[in-house]
JSON list of C-alpha atoms and ligand atoms in Angstrom, two decimals:
[
{"chain": "A", "resi": 1, "resn": "MET", "atom": "CA", "xyz": [6.86, -3.44, 15.44]},
{"chain": "A", "resi": 2, "resn": "LEU", "atom": "CA", "xyz": [4.07, -1.67, 13.58]},
{"chain": "A", "resi": 3, "resn": "GLN", "atom": "CA", "xyz": [3.74, 2.10, 13.64]},
{"chain": "A", "resi": 4, "resn": "TRP", "atom": "CA", "xyz": [0.34, 3.53, 12.60]},
{"chain": "A", "resi": 5, "resn": "TYR", "atom": "CA", "xyz": [0.20, 6.76, 10.58]},
{"chain": "A", "resi": 6, "resn": "LYS", "atom": "CA", "xyz": [-2.90, 8.87, 9.96]},
{"chain": "A", "resi": 7, "resn": "ILE", "atom": "CA", "xyz": [-3.41, 9.82, 6.33]},
{"chain": "A", "resi": 8, "resn": "ASP", "atom": "CA", "xyz": [-4.85, 13.31, 5.84]},
{"chain": "A", "resi": 9, "resn": "ARG", "atom": "CA", "xyz": [-7.59, 14.48, 3.46]},
{"chain": "A", "resi": 10, "resn": "THR", "atom": "CA", "xyz": [-8.72, 11.01, 2.33]},
{"chain": "A", "resi": 11, "resn": "SER", "atom": "CA", "xyz": [-12.36, 12.17, 2.45]},
{"chain": "A", "resi": 12, "resn": "SER", "atom": "CA", "xyz": [-11.68, 14.13, -0.74]},
{"chain": "A", "resi": 13, "resn": "PHE", "atom": "CA", "xyz": [-10.26, 11.08, -2.56]},
{"chain": "A", "resi": 14, "resn": "ASP", "atom": "CA", "xyz": [-12.30, 9.44, -5.32]},
{"chain": "A", "resi": 15, "resn": "SER", "atom": "CA", "xyz": [-13.38, 5.82, -4.92]},
{"chain": "A", "resi": 16, "resn": "ASN", "atom": "CA", "xyz": [-11.42, 3.22, -6.90]},
{"chain": "A", "resi": 17, "resn": "ARG", "atom": "CA", "xyz": [-8.69, 5.70, -7.86]},
{"chain": "A", "resi": 18, "resn": "ILE", "atom": "CA", "xyz": [-5.07, 5.09, -6.86]},
{"chain": "A", "resi": 19, "resn": "TYR", "atom": "CA", "xyz": [-3.24, 7.80, -4.90]},
{"chain": "A", "resi": 20, "resn": "GLU", "atom": "CA", "xyz": [0.26, 8.10, -3.47]},
{"chain": "A", "resi": 21, "resn": "VAL", "atom": "CA", "xyz": [0.59, 9.24, 0.13]},
{"chain": "A", "resi": 22, "resn": "ASN", "atom": "CA", "xyz": [3.23, 9.37, 2.84]},
{"chain": "A", "resi": 23, "resn": "ALA", "atom": "CA", "xyz": [2.88, 7.06, 5.81]},
{"chain": "A", "resi": 24, "resn": "GLY", "atom": "CA", "xyz": [5.65, 8.40, 7.98]},
{"chain": "A", "resi": 25, "resn": "ARG", "atom": "CA", "xyz": [8.69, 8.38, 5.71]},
{"chain": "A", "resi": 26, "resn": "THR", "atom": "CA", "xyz": [7.32, 5.59, 3.52]},
{"chain": "A", "resi": 27, "resn": "ARG", "atom": "CA", "xyz": [5.58, 6.50, 0.28]},
{"chain": "A", "resi": 28, "resn": "VAL", "atom": "CA", "xyz": [2.75, 4.07, -0.52]},
{"chain": "A", "resi": 29, "resn": "CYS", "atom": "CA", "xyz": [-0.18, 3.75, -2.90]},
{"chain": "A", "resi": 30, "resn": "ILE", "atom": "CA", "xyz": [-3.72, 3.63, -1.55]},
{"chain": "A", "resi": 31, "resn": "VAL", "atom": "CA", "xyz": [-7.09, 2.91, -3.07]},
{"chain": "A", "resi": 32, "resn": "ASN", "atom": "CA", "xyz": [-10.59, 2.86, -1.66]},
{"chain": "A", "resi": 33, "resn": "ASP", "atom": "CA", "xyz": [-12.36, 0.11, -3.59]},
{"chain": "A", "resi": 34, "resn": "LYS", "atom": "CA", "xyz": [-15.60, -1.69, -2.75]},
{"chain": "A", "resi": 35, "resn": "ASN", "atom": "CA", "xyz": [-13.73, -3.74, -0.09]},
{"chain": "A", "resi": 36, "resn": "GLY", "atom": "CA", "xyz": [-12.44, -0.64, 1.73]},
{"chain": "A", "resi": 37, "resn": "TRP", "atom": "CA", "xyz": [-9.02, 0.98, 1.90]},
{"chain": "A", "resi": 38, "resn": "LYS", "atom": "CA", "xyz": [-5.98, -0.90, 0.65]},
{"chain": "A", "resi": 39, "resn": "ALA", "atom": "CA", "xyz": [-2.36, 0.28, 0.93]},
{"chain": "A", "resi": 40, "resn": "PHE", "atom": "CA", "xyz": [0.41, -1.24, -1.14]},
{"chain": "A", "resi": 41, "resn": "SER", "atom": "CA", "xyz": [3.82, -0.74, -2.76]},
{"chain": "A", "resi": 42, "resn": "ARG", "atom": "CA", "xyz": [4.04, 2.30, -5.01]},
{"chain": "A", "resi": 43, "resn": "LYS", "atom": "CA", "xyz": [6.18, 0.64, -7.70]},
{"chain": "A", "resi": 44, "resn": "CYS", "atom": "CA", "xyz": [5.53, -2.44, -9.77]},
{"chain": "A", "resi": 45, "resn": "PRO", "atom": "CA", "xyz": [8.16, -5.15, -9.18]},
{"chain": "A", "resi": 46, "resn": "HIS", "atom": "CA", "xyz": [8.14, -6.15, -12.86]},
{"chain": "A", "resi": 47, "resn": "ALA", "atom": "CA", "xyz": [9.98, -3.10, -14.23]},
{"chain": "A", "resi": 48, "resn": "GLY", "atom": "CA", "xyz": [9.50, -0.40, -11.61]},
{"chain": "A", "resi": 49, "resn": "ALA", "atom": "CA", "xyz": [6.55, 1.50, -13.07]},
{"chain": "A", "resi": 50, "resn": "SER", "atom": "CA", "xyz": [4.39, 3.57, -10.76]},
{"chain": "A", "resi": 51, "resn": "PHE", "atom": "CA", "xyz": [0.99, 2.12, -9.90]},
{"chain": "A", "resi": 52, "resn": "LEU", "atom": "CA", "xyz": [-0.51, 5.63, -10.14]},
{"chain": "A", "resi": 53, "resn": "THR", "atom": "CA", "xyz": [-1.46, 5.00, -13.74]},
{"chain": "A", "resi": 54, "resn": "GLY", "atom": "CA", "xyz": [-2.85, 1.56, -12.94]},
{"chain": "A", "resi": 55, "resn": "TRP", "atom": "CA", "xyz": [-6.30, 0.56, -11.79]},
{"chain": "A", "resi": 56, "resn": "CYS", "atom": "CA", "xyz": [-8.06, -1.87, -9.46]},
{"chain": "A", "resi": 57, "resn": "GLU", "atom": "CA", "xyz": [-10.55, -4.57, -10.31]},
{"chain": "A", "resi": 58, "resn": "ASP", "atom": "CA", "xyz": [-11.66, -7.78, -8.59]},
{"chain": "A", "resi": 59, "resn": "ASN", "atom": "CA", "xyz": [-9.49, -7.05, -5.50]},
{"chain": "A", "resi": 60, "resn": "GLU", "atom": "CA", "xyz": [-6.38, -6.78, -7.70]},
{"chain": "A", "resi": 61, "resn": "VAL", "atom": "CA", "xyz": [-4.22, -3.84, -8.74]},
{"chain": "A", "resi": 62, "resn": "VAL", "atom": "CA", "xyz": [-3.27, -3.85, -12.40]},
{"chain": "A", "resi": 63, "resn": "CYS", "atom": "CA", "xyz": [-0.06, -2.18, -13.60]},
{"chain": "A", "resi": 64, "resn": "SER", "atom": "CA", "xyz": [-0.77, -0.09, -16.68]},
{"chain": "A", "resi": 65, "resn": "TYR", "atom": "CA", "xyz": [2.59, -0.87, -18.32]},
{"chain": "A", "resi": 66, "resn": "HIS", "atom": "CA", "xyz": [2.51, -4.61, -18.97]},
{"chain": "A", "resi": 67, "resn": "ARG", "atom": "CA", "xyz": [-0.70, -5.54, -17.15]},
{"chain": "A", "resi": 68, "resn": "HIS", "atom": "CA", "xyz": [0.83, -7.49, -14.28]},
{"chain": "A", "resi": 69, "resn": "ARG", "atom": "CA", "xyz": [-1.83, -8.05, -11.63]},
{"chain": "A", "resi": 70, "resn": "PHE", "atom": "CA", "xyz": [-1.43, -8.32, -7.87]},
{"chain": "A", "resi": 71, "resn": "ASP", "atom": "CA", "xyz": [-3.84, -9.50, -5.20]},
{"chain": "A", "resi": 72, "resn": "LEU", "atom": "CA", "xyz": [-4.63, -6.60, -2.85]},
{"chain": "A", "resi": 73, "resn": "THR", "atom": "CA", "xyz": [-5.00, -8.91, 0.16]},
{"chain": "A", "resi": 74, "resn": "THR", "atom": "CA", "xyz": [-1.90, -11.10, -0.17]},
{"chain": "A", "resi": 75, "resn": "GLY", "atom": "CA", "xyz": [0.27, -9.05, -2.55]},
{"chain": "A", "resi": 76, "resn": "LYS", "atom": "CA", "xyz": [0.87, -12.11, -4.73]},
{"chain": "A", "resi": 77, "resn": "GLY", "atom": "CA", "xyz": [1.21, -11.65, -8.44]},
{"chain": "A", "resi": 78, "resn": "CYS", "atom": "CA", "xyz": [-0.94, -13.72, -10.75]},
{"chain": "A", "resi": 79, "resn": "PRO", "atom": "CA", "xyz": [0.28, -17.25, -11.54]},
{"chain": "A", "resi": 80, "resn": "GLY", "atom": "CA", "xyz": [3.27, -17.19, -13.86]},
{"chain": "A", "resi": 81, "resn": "GLN", "atom": "CA", "xyz": [4.40, -13.70, -12.89]},
{"chain": "A", "resi": 82, "resn": "GLY", "atom": "CA", "xyz": [6.59, -14.86, -9.99]},
{"chain": "A", "resi": 83, "resn": "ASP", "atom": "CA", "xyz": [6.46, -11.49, -8.25]},
{"chain": "A", "resi": 84, "resn": "PHE", "atom": "CA", "xyz": [4.61, -9.77, -5.45]},
{"chain": "A", "resi": 85, "resn": "ILE", "atom": "CA", "xyz": [3.98, -6.37, -3.89]},
{"chain": "A", "resi": 86, "resn": "LYS", "atom": "CA", "xyz": [3.95, -5.33, -0.26]},
{"chain": "A", "resi": 87, "resn": "ILE", "atom": "CA", "xyz": [0.54, -4.87, 1.35]},
{"chain": "A", "resi": 88, "resn": "TYR", "atom": "CA", "xyz": [0.36, -2.52, 4.34]},
{"chain": "A", "resi": 89, "resn": "PRO", "atom": "CA", "xyz": [-2.26, -2.95, 7.09]},
{"chain": "A", "resi": 90, "resn": "THR", "atom": "CA", "xyz": [-5.00, -0.30, 7.13]},
{"chain": "A", "resi": 91, "resn": "LYS", "atom": "CA", "xyz": [-7.72, 0.68, 9.58]},
{"chain": "A", "resi": 92, "resn": "VAL", "atom": "CA", "xyz": [-10.36, 3.39, 9.76]},
{"chain": "A", "resi": 93, "resn": "GLU", "atom": "CA", "xyz": [-11.10, 5.06, 13.08]},
{"chain": "A", "resi": 94, "resn": "GLN", "atom": "CA", "xyz": [-13.56, 7.97, 13.35]},
{"chain": "A", "resi": 95, "resn": "ASP", "atom": "CA", "xyz": [-13.53, 8.34, 9.55]},
{"chain": "A", "resi": 96, "resn": "GLU", "atom": "CA", "xyz": [-9.72, 8.66, 9.48]},
{"chain": "A", "resi": 97, "resn": "LEU", "atom": "CA", "xyz": [-7.51, 6.27, 7.52]},
{"chain": "A", "resi": 98, "resn": "TYR", "atom": "CA", "xyz": [-4.44, 4.82, 9.23]},
{"chain": "A", "resi": 99, "resn": "ILE", "atom": "CA", "xyz": [-1.66, 2.81, 7.59]},
{"chain": "A", "resi": 100, "resn": "ALA", "atom": "CA", "xyz": [0.79, 0.64, 9.50]},
{"chain": "A", "resi": 101, "resn": "ILE", "atom": "CA", "xyz": [4.46, 0.57, 8.59]},
{"chain": "A", "resi": 102, "resn": "GLU", "atom": "CA", "xyz": [6.88, -1.96, 10.01]},
{"chain": "A", "resi": 103, "resn": "THR", "atom": "CA", "xyz": [9.57, -0.10, 11.92]},
{"chain": "A", "resi": 104, "resn": "ALA", "atom": "CA", "xyz": [13.08, -1.46, 11.91]},
{"chain": "A", "resi": 105, "resn": "THR", "atom": "CA", "xyz": [14.53, -2.25, 15.26]},
{"chain": "A", "resi": 106, "resn": "SER", "atom": "CA", "xyz": [18.13, -1.38, 15.94]},
{"chain": "A", "resi": 107, "resn": "PHE", "atom": "CA", "xyz": [20.75, -3.86, 17.03]},
{"chain": "A", "resi": 108, "resn": "PHE", "atom": "CA", "xyz": [20.60, -2.49, 20.60]},
{"chain": "A", "resi": 109, "resn": "GLU", "atom": "CA", "xyz": [16.79, -2.68, 20.75]},
{"chain": "A", "resi": 110, "resn": "ARG", "atom": "CA", "xyz": [16.96, -6.35, 19.76]},
{"chain": "A", "resi": 111, "resn": "LEU", "atom": "CA", "xyz": [19.84, -7.00, 22.18]},
{"chain": "A", "resi": 112, "resn": "PHE", "atom": "CA", "xyz": [18.02, -5.61, 25.24]},
{"chain": "A", "resi": 113, "resn": "LYS", "atom": "CA", "xyz": [14.53, -6.77, 24.36]},
{"chain": "B", "resi": 201, "resn": "FES", "atom": "S1", "xyz": [6.24, -2.45, -15.06]},
{"chain": "B", "resi": 201, "resn": "FES", "atom": "FE1", "xyz": [4.39, -3.18, -14.19]},
{"chain": "B", "resi": 201, "resn": "FES", "atom": "S2", "xyz": [3.87, -4.83, -15.45]},
{"chain": "B", "resi": 201, "resn": "FES", "atom": "FE2", "xyz": [5.74, -4.17, -16.27]}
]
């Protein structure tokens, strides 16, 4: 099940700059590029570097450490990388950004569903 979280103060964020925010208890990276808001994993799967020092171009996030690139729609790494990042759903309602996080269901929730 998806839980939507409102992200505060995004109106003060610069376009095309990567930020880290909390969506509930999950820390994610966000960027507002020419295609709108994107939310994705905060660490690069190659060697664990933060994406905060990376950048976005052509609907991809680029890790500043070894230049691995990831599609901001699918999360797939470029061919040959063999890795991917998690992409979180986003929506804007009344100028407020929301990010959806998958909530884990407990054993009992699944049992009595
Ligand atoms: S840590 Fe990101 S490309 Fe190596």
